[in-house]
PDB file of N, CA, C and O in Angstrom:
ATOM      1  N   MET A 371      -6.449 -12.977   7.682  1.00  0.00           N
ATOM      2  CA  MET A 371      -5.751 -12.212   6.357  1.00  0.00           C
ATOM      3  C   MET A 371      -4.843 -12.671   6.362  1.00  0.00           C
ATOM      4  O   MET A 371      -3.733 -13.227   7.298  1.00  0.00           O
ATOM      5  N   LYS A 372      -4.183 -12.872   4.964  1.00  0.00           N
ATOM      6  CA  LYS A 372      -3.211 -13.429   4.376  1.00  0.00           C
ATOM      7  C   LYS A 372      -1.815 -12.573   4.995  1.00  0.00           C
ATOM      8  O   LYS A 372      -2.097 -11.317   4.815  1.00  0.00           O
ATOM      9  N   SER A 373      -0.983 -13.046   5.451  1.00  0.00           N
ATOM     10  CA  SER A 373       0.308 -12.225   5.799  1.00  0.00           C
ATOM     11  C   SER A 373       0.998 -11.846   4.435  1.00  0.00           C
ATOM     12  O   SER A 373       0.919 -12.652   3.099  1.00  0.00           O
ATOM     13  N   LEU A 374       1.578 -10.927   4.602  1.00  0.00           N
ATOM     14  CA  LEU A 374       2.286  -9.966   3.271  1.00  0.00           C
ATOM     15  C   LEU A 374       3.597  -9.742   3.432  1.00  0.00           C
ATOM     16  O   LEU A 374       4.320  -9.219   2.821  1.00  0.00           O
ATOM     17  N   ASP A 375       4.213 -10.325   4.654  1.00  0.00           N
ATOM     18  CA  ASP A 375       5.433 -10.163   4.565  1.00  0.00           C
ATOM     19  C   ASP A 375       6.677 -10.168   3.543  1.00  0.00           C
ATOM     20  O   ASP A 375       6.865 -11.234   3.060  1.00  0.00           O
ATOM     21  N   GLY A 376       6.742  -8.900   3.267  1.00  0.00           N
ATOM     22  CA  GLY A 376       8.062  -8.897   2.271  1.00  0.00           C
ATOM     23  C   GLY A 376       7.390  -8.759   0.655  1.00  0.00           C
ATOM     24  O   GLY A 376       8.261  -8.434  -0.111  1.00  0.00           O
ATOM     25  N   GLU A 377       6.248  -8.875   0.672  1.00  0.00           N
ATOM     26  CA  GLU A 377       5.636  -9.041  -0.536  1.00  0.00           C
ATOM     27  C   GLU A 377       5.556  -7.384  -0.900  1.00  0.00           C
ATOM     28  O   GLU A 377       5.224  -6.420  -0.175  1.00  0.00           O
ATOM     29  N   VAL A 378       5.657  -6.959  -1.952  1.00  0.00           N
ATOM     30  CA  VAL A 378       5.310  -5.690  -2.568  1.00  0.00           C
ATOM     31  C   VAL A 378       4.214  -5.592  -3.664  1.00  0.00           C
ATOM     32  O   VAL A 378       4.370  -6.063  -4.643  1.00  0.00           O
ATOM     33  N   LEU A 379       3.527  -4.538  -3.489  1.00  0.00           N
ATOM     34  CA  LEU A 379       2.460  -4.378  -4.216  1.00  0.00           C
ATOM     35  C   LEU A 379       1.774  -3.143  -4.529  1.00  0.00           C
ATOM     36  O   LEU A 379       2.407  -2.037  -3.579  1.00  0.00           O
ATOM     37  N   ILE A 380       0.933  -2.309  -5.480  1.00  0.00           N
ATOM     38  CA  ILE A 380       0.392  -1.576  -5.447  1.00  0.00           C
ATOM     39  C   ILE A 380      -0.889  -1.041  -5.047  1.00  0.00           C
ATOM     40  O   ILE A 380      -1.600  -2.296  -4.770  1.00  0.00           O
ATOM     41  N   ALA A 381      -1.543  -0.061  -4.417  1.00  0.00           N
ATOM     42  CA  ALA A 381      -2.715  -0.154  -3.995  1.00  0.00           C
ATOM     43  C   ALA A 381      -3.782  -0.812  -4.400  1.00  0.00           C
ATOM     44  O   ALA A 381      -4.425  -1.207  -3.736  1.00  0.00           O
ATOM     45  N   SER A 382      -3.666  -0.522  -5.969  1.00  0.00           N
ATOM     46  CA  SER A 382      -4.990  -1.047  -6.513  1.00  0.00           C
ATOM     47  C   SER A 382      -4.916  -2.688  -6.613  1.00  0.00           C
ATOM     48  O   SER A 382      -5.990  -3.304  -6.526  1.00  0.00           O
ATOM     49  N   GLN A 383      -3.588  -3.361  -6.239  1.00  0.00           N
ATOM     50  CA  GLN A 383      -3.579  -4.763  -6.116  1.00  0.00           C
ATOM     51  C   GLN A 383      -3.992  -4.919  -4.905  1.00  0.00           C
ATOM     52  O   GLN A 383      -4.925  -6.170  -4.576  1.00  0.00           O
ATOM     53  N   ILE A 384      -3.868  -4.366  -3.517  1.00  0.00           N
ATOM     54  CA  ILE A 384      -4.484  -4.416  -2.562  1.00  0.00           C
ATOM     55  C   ILE A 384      -5.618  -4.366  -2.464  1.00  0.00           C
ATOM     56  O   ILE A 384      -6.551  -5.208  -2.051  1.00  0.00           O
ATOM     57  N   ALA A 385      -6.351  -3.564  -3.336  1.00  0.00           N
ATOM     58  CA  ALA A 385      -7.743  -3.072  -3.110  1.00  0.00           C
ATOM     59  C   ALA A 385      -8.552  -4.506  -3.713  1.00  0.00           C
ATOM     60  O   ALA A 385      -9.277  -4.813  -3.210  1.00  0.00           O
ATOM     61  N   LYS A 386      -8.073  -4.932  -4.862  1.00  0.00           N
ATOM     62  CA  LYS A 386      -8.578  -6.037  -5.632  1.00  0.00           C
ATOM     63  C   LYS A 386      -8.533  -7.134  -4.639  1.00  0.00           C
ATOM     64  O   LYS A 386      -9.405  -7.883  -4.729  1.00  0.00           O
ATOM     65  N   ASN A 387      -6.965  -7.653  -4.085  1.00  0.00           N
ATOM     66  CA  ASN A 387      -7.216  -8.665  -3.451  1.00  0.00           C
ATOM     67  C   ASN A 387      -8.138  -8.873  -2.109  1.00  0.00           C
ATOM     68  O   ASN A 387      -8.827  -9.896  -1.725  1.00  0.00           O
ATOM     69  N   SER A 388      -8.245  -7.464  -1.558  1.00  0.00           N
ATOM     70  CA  SER A 388      -9.099  -7.238  -0.244  1.00  0.00           C
ATOM     71  C   SER A 388     -10.846  -7.231  -0.424  1.00  0.00           C
ATOM     72  O   SER A 388     -11.245  -7.322   0.410  1.00  0.00           O
ATOM     73  N   GLY A 389     -11.138  -6.752  -1.633  1.00  0.00           N
ATOM     74  CA  GLY A 389     -12.366  -6.162  -1.760  1.00  0.00           C
ATOM     75  C   GLY A 389     -12.799  -4.689  -1.217  1.00  0.00           C
ATOM     76  O   GLY A 389     -13.976  -4.478  -1.256  1.00  0.00           O
ATOM     77  N   ILE A 390     -11.866  -4.178  -1.032  1.00  0.00           N
ATOM     78  CA  ILE A 390     -11.977  -2.809  -0.232  1.00  0.00           C
ATOM     79  C   ILE A 390     -11.731  -1.999  -1.419  1.00  0.00           C
ATOM     80  O   ILE A 390     -10.959  -1.935  -1.975  1.00  0.00           O
ATOM     81  N   MET A 391     -12.256  -0.323  -1.671  1.00  0.00           N
ATOM     82  CA  MET A 391     -12.413   0.448  -2.341  1.00  0.00           C
ATOM     83  C   MET A 391     -10.515   1.003  -2.556  1.00  0.00           C
ATOM     84  O   MET A 391     -10.087   1.030  -1.247  1.00  0.00           O
ATOM     85  N   THR A 392      -9.950   1.225  -3.533  1.00  0.00           N
ATOM     86  CA  THR A 392      -8.648   1.691  -3.688  1.00  0.00           C
ATOM     87  C   THR A 392      -8.485   3.055  -2.514  1.00  0.00           C
ATOM     88  O   THR A 392      -7.355   3.477  -2.278  1.00  0.00           O
ATOM     89  N   LYS A 393      -9.200   4.144  -2.756  1.00  0.00           N
ATOM     90  CA  LYS A 393      -9.273   4.971  -1.998  1.00  0.00           C
ATOM     91  C   LYS A 393      -9.062   4.950  -0.719  1.00  0.00           C
ATOM     92  O   LYS A 393      -8.401   5.712  -0.091  1.00  0.00           O
ATOM     93  N   HIS A 394      -9.940   3.808  -0.112  1.00  0.00           N
ATOM     94  CA  HIS A 394      -9.874   3.335   1.433  1.00  0.00           C
ATOM     95  C   HIS A 394      -8.082   3.210   1.380  1.00  0.00           C
ATOM     96  O   HIS A 394      -7.670   3.192   2.662  1.00  0.00           O
ATOM     97  N   ILE A 395      -8.052   2.253   0.854  1.00  0.00           N
ATOM     98  CA  ILE A 395      -6.750   1.047   0.465  1.00  0.00           C
ATOM     99  C   ILE A 395      -5.451   2.491   0.696  1.00  0.00           C
ATOM    100  O   ILE A 395      -4.592   2.377   1.560  1.00  0.00           O
ATOM    101  N   SER A 396      -5.649   3.492  -0.107  1.00  0.00           N
ATOM    102  CA  SER A 396      -4.731   4.478   0.033  1.00  0.00           C
ATOM    103  C   SER A 396      -4.407   5.214   1.127  1.00  0.00           C
ATOM    104  O   SER A 396      -3.323   5.434   1.528  1.00  0.00           O
ATOM    105  N   LYS A 397      -5.492   5.733   1.796  1.00  0.00           N
ATOM    106  CA  LYS A 397      -5.792   6.186   3.133  1.00  0.00           C
ATOM    107  C   LYS A 397      -4.868   5.476   3.903  1.00  0.00           C
ATOM    108  O   LYS A 397      -4.082   5.941   4.822  1.00  0.00           O
ATOM    109  N   VAL A 398      -5.399   4.119   4.626  1.00  0.00           N
ATOM    110  CA  VAL A 398      -4.975   3.359   5.034  1.00  0.00           C
ATOM    111  C   VAL A 398      -3.206   3.099   4.920  1.00  0.00           C
ATOM    112  O   VAL A 398      -2.541   2.900   6.118  1.00  0.00           O
ATOM    113  N   LEU A 399      -2.765   3.069   3.831  1.00  0.00           N
ATOM    114  CA  LEU A 399      -1.584   2.901   3.603  1.00  0.00           C
ATOM    115  C   LEU A 399      -0.446   4.202   3.783  1.00  0.00           C
ATOM    116  O   LEU A 399       0.426   3.929   4.392  1.00  0.00           O
ATOM    117  N   SER A 400      -1.232   5.497   3.620  1.00  0.00           N
ATOM    118  CA  SER A 400      -0.433   6.875   4.047  1.00  0.00           C
ATOM    119  C   SER A 400      -0.112   6.623   5.707  1.00  0.00           C
ATOM    120  O   SER A 400       0.730   6.966   6.460  1.00  0.00           O
ATOM    121  N   GLU A 401      -1.799   6.285   6.458  1.00  0.00           N
ATOM    122  CA  GLU A 401      -1.261   5.758   7.515  1.00  0.00           C
ATOM    123  C   GLU A 401      -0.530   4.734   8.386  1.00  0.00           C
ATOM    124  O   GLU A 401       0.241   5.219   9.164  1.00  0.00           O
ATOM    125  N   LEU A 402      -0.398   3.923   7.700  1.00  0.00           N
ATOM    126  CA  LEU A 402       0.518   2.820   8.180  1.00  0.00           C
ATOM    127  C   LEU A 402       2.236   3.482   7.689  1.00  0.00           C
ATOM    128  O   LEU A 402       2.828   2.914   8.534  1.00  0.00           O
ATOM    129  N   LYS A 403       2.032   3.882   7.017  1.00  0.00           N
ATOM    130  CA  LYS A 403       3.793   4.440   6.400  1.00  0.00           C
ATOM    131  C   LYS A 403       4.314   5.388   7.220  1.00  0.00           C
ATOM    132  O   LYS A 403       5.206   5.566   7.632  1.00  0.00           O
ATOM    133  N   ALA A 404       3.040   6.491   7.791  1.00  0.00           N
ATOM    134  CA  ALA A 404       3.593   7.376   9.150  1.00  0.00           C
ATOM    135  C   ALA A 404       3.939   6.656   9.999  1.00  0.00           C
ATOM    136  O   ALA A 404       4.401   7.152  10.870  1.00  0.00           O
ATOM    137  N   HIS A 405       3.588   5.443  10.483  1.00  0.00           N
ATOM    138  CA  HIS A 405       3.633   4.797  11.856  1.00  0.00           C
ATOM    139  C   HIS A 405       4.888   3.692  11.408  1.00  0.00           C
ATOM    140  O   HIS A 405       5.122   2.948  12.482  1.00  0.00           O
ATOM    141  N   GLU A 406       5.415   3.935   9.858  1.00  0.00           N
ATOM    142  CA  GLU A 406       6.273   3.074   9.737  1.00  0.00           C
ATOM    143  C   GLU A 406       6.232   1.620   9.926  1.00  0.00           C
ATOM    144  O   GLU A 406       7.034   0.762  10.169  1.00  0.00           O
ATOM    145  N   LEU A 407       5.001   1.241   9.534  1.00  0.00           N
ATOM    146  CA  LEU A 407       4.551  -0.132   9.540  1.00  0.00           C
ATOM    147  C   LEU A 407       4.550  -0.639   8.103  1.00  0.00           C
ATOM    148  O   LEU A 407       4.565  -2.093   7.709  1.00  0.00           O
ATOM    149  N   VAL A 408       4.723   0.035   7.029  1.00  0.00           N
ATOM    150  CA  VAL A 408       4.513  -0.216   5.544  1.00  0.00           C
ATOM    151  C   VAL A 408       5.883   0.612   5.318  1.00  0.00           C
ATOM    152  O   VAL A 408       5.944   1.680   5.183  1.00  0.00           O
ATOM    153  N   GLU A 409       6.435   0.379   3.820  1.00  0.00           N
ATOM    154  CA  GLU A 409       7.526   1.020   3.500  1.00  0.00           C
ATOM    155  C   GLU A 409       7.267   1.390   1.832  1.00  0.00           C
ATOM    156  O   GLU A 409       6.823   0.392   1.139  1.00  0.00           O
ATOM    157  N   CYS A 410       7.107   2.656   1.463  1.00  0.00           N
ATOM    158  CA  CYS A 410       6.940   3.100   0.169  1.00  0.00           C
ATOM    159  C   CYS A 410       8.245   2.828  -0.682  1.00  0.00           C
ATOM    160  O   CYS A 410       9.248   3.819  -0.481  1.00  0.00           O
ATOM    161  N   ILE A 411       8.381   2.244  -1.666  1.00  0.00           N
ATOM    162  CA  ILE A 411       9.515   2.051  -2.208  1.00  0.00           C
ATOM    163  C   ILE A 411       9.958   2.932  -3.430  1.00  0.00           C
ATOM    164  O   ILE A 411      11.145   3.824  -3.407  1.00  0.00           O
ATOM    165  N   ASN A 412       8.879   3.744  -3.892  1.00  0.00           N
ATOM    166  CA  ASN A 412       9.349   4.893  -5.061  1.00  0.00           C
ATOM    167  C   ASN A 412       8.501   5.695  -4.726  1.00  0.00           C
ATOM    168  O   ASN A 412       7.416   6.320  -5.575  1.00  0.00           O
ATOM    169  N   PRO A 413       8.528   6.757  -3.562  1.00  0.00           N
ATOM    170  CA  PRO A 413       7.763   7.593  -2.844  1.00  0.00           C
ATOM    171  C   PRO A 413       7.859   8.840  -4.234  1.00  0.00           C
ATOM    172  O   PRO A 413       6.588  10.175  -3.908  1.00  0.00           O
ATOM    173  N   GLU A 414       8.567   8.738  -5.258  1.00  0.00           N
ATOM    174  CA  GLU A 414       8.573  10.291  -6.014  1.00  0.00           C
ATOM    175  C   GLU A 414       7.172   9.863  -7.031  1.00  0.00           C
ATOM    176  O   GLU A 414       7.464  11.092  -8.054  1.00  0.00           O
ATOM    177  N   VAL A 415       7.174   8.842  -7.365  1.00  0.00           N
ATOM    178  CA  VAL A 415       6.043   8.845  -8.566  1.00  0.00           C
ATOM    179  C   VAL A 415       4.622   8.836  -7.953  1.00  0.00           C
ATOM    180  O   VAL A 415       4.551   8.738  -6.581  1.00  0.00           O
ATOM    181  N   ARG A 416       3.654   9.458  -8.765  1.00  0.00           N
ATOM    182  CA  ARG A 416       2.566   9.932  -8.075  1.00  0.00           C
ATOM    183  C   ARG A 416       1.564   8.575  -8.125  1.00  0.00           C
ATOM    184  O   ARG A 416       0.651   8.392  -7.565  1.00  0.00           O
ATOM    185  N   LYS A 417       1.508   7.928  -9.605  1.00  0.00           N
ATOM    186  CA  LYS A 417       0.875   6.627  -9.505  1.00  0.00           C
ATOM    187  C   LYS A 417       1.503   5.442  -9.381  1.00  0.00           C
ATOM    188  O   LYS A 417       2.649   5.498 -10.291  1.00  0.00           O
ATOM    189  N   GLY A 418       1.104   4.364  -9.111  1.00  0.00           N
ATOM    190  CA  GLY A 418       1.545   2.914  -8.909  1.00  0.00           C
ATOM    191  C   GLY A 418       2.936   3.088  -8.133  1.00  0.00           C
ATOM    192  O   GLY A 418       3.792   2.568  -8.037  1.00  0.00           O
ATOM    193  N   ARG A 419       2.785   3.554  -6.809  1.00  0.00           N
ATOM    194  CA  ARG A 419       3.526   3.705  -5.767  1.00  0.00           C
ATOM    195  C   ARG A 419       3.803   2.099  -5.237  1.00  0.00           C
ATOM    196  O   ARG A 419       2.714   1.688  -5.129  1.00  0.00           O
ATOM    197  N   LEU A 420       4.650   1.459  -4.970  1.00  0.00           N
ATOM    198  CA  LEU A 420       5.132   0.355  -4.588  1.00  0.00           C
ATOM    199  C   LEU A 420       4.941   0.238  -2.692  1.00  0.00           C
ATOM    200  O   LEU A 420       5.711   1.245  -2.628  1.00  0.00           O
ATOM    201  N   TYR A 421       4.471  -0.582  -2.134  1.00  0.00           N
ATOM    202  CA  TYR A 421       4.620  -0.804  -1.003  1.00  0.00           C
ATOM    203  C   TYR A 421       4.918  -2.152  -0.548  1.00  0.00           C
ATOM    204  O   TYR A 421       4.675  -3.090  -0.941  1.00  0.00           O
ATOM    205  N   ARG A 422       5.961  -2.176   0.624  1.00  0.00           N
ATOM    206  CA  ARG A 422       6.604  -3.110   0.997  1.00  0.00           C
ATOM    207  C   ARG A 422       6.127  -3.458   2.207  1.00  0.00           C
ATOM    208  O   ARG A 422       6.132  -2.674   3.069  1.00  0.00           O
ATOM    209  N   PHE A 423       5.396  -4.929   2.657  1.00  0.00           N
ATOM    210  CA  PHE A 423       4.688  -5.048   4.072  1.00  0.00           C
ATOM    211  C   PHE A 423       5.803  -5.932   4.934  1.00  0.00           C
ATOM    212  O   PHE A 423       6.482  -6.732   4.321  1.00  0.00           O
TER     213      PHE A 423
END
């Protein structure tokens, strides 16, 4: 898997790059965020949340 160190993406970009459905990516991102493995830069927005890896 390609390293995303410091890269900022939205869930749909990650889904497109990986070939995995966006709803699955969103669930995984939530779990990673809970374990402090990714950072959500703009948690106040509902659509288009930016994640830093």
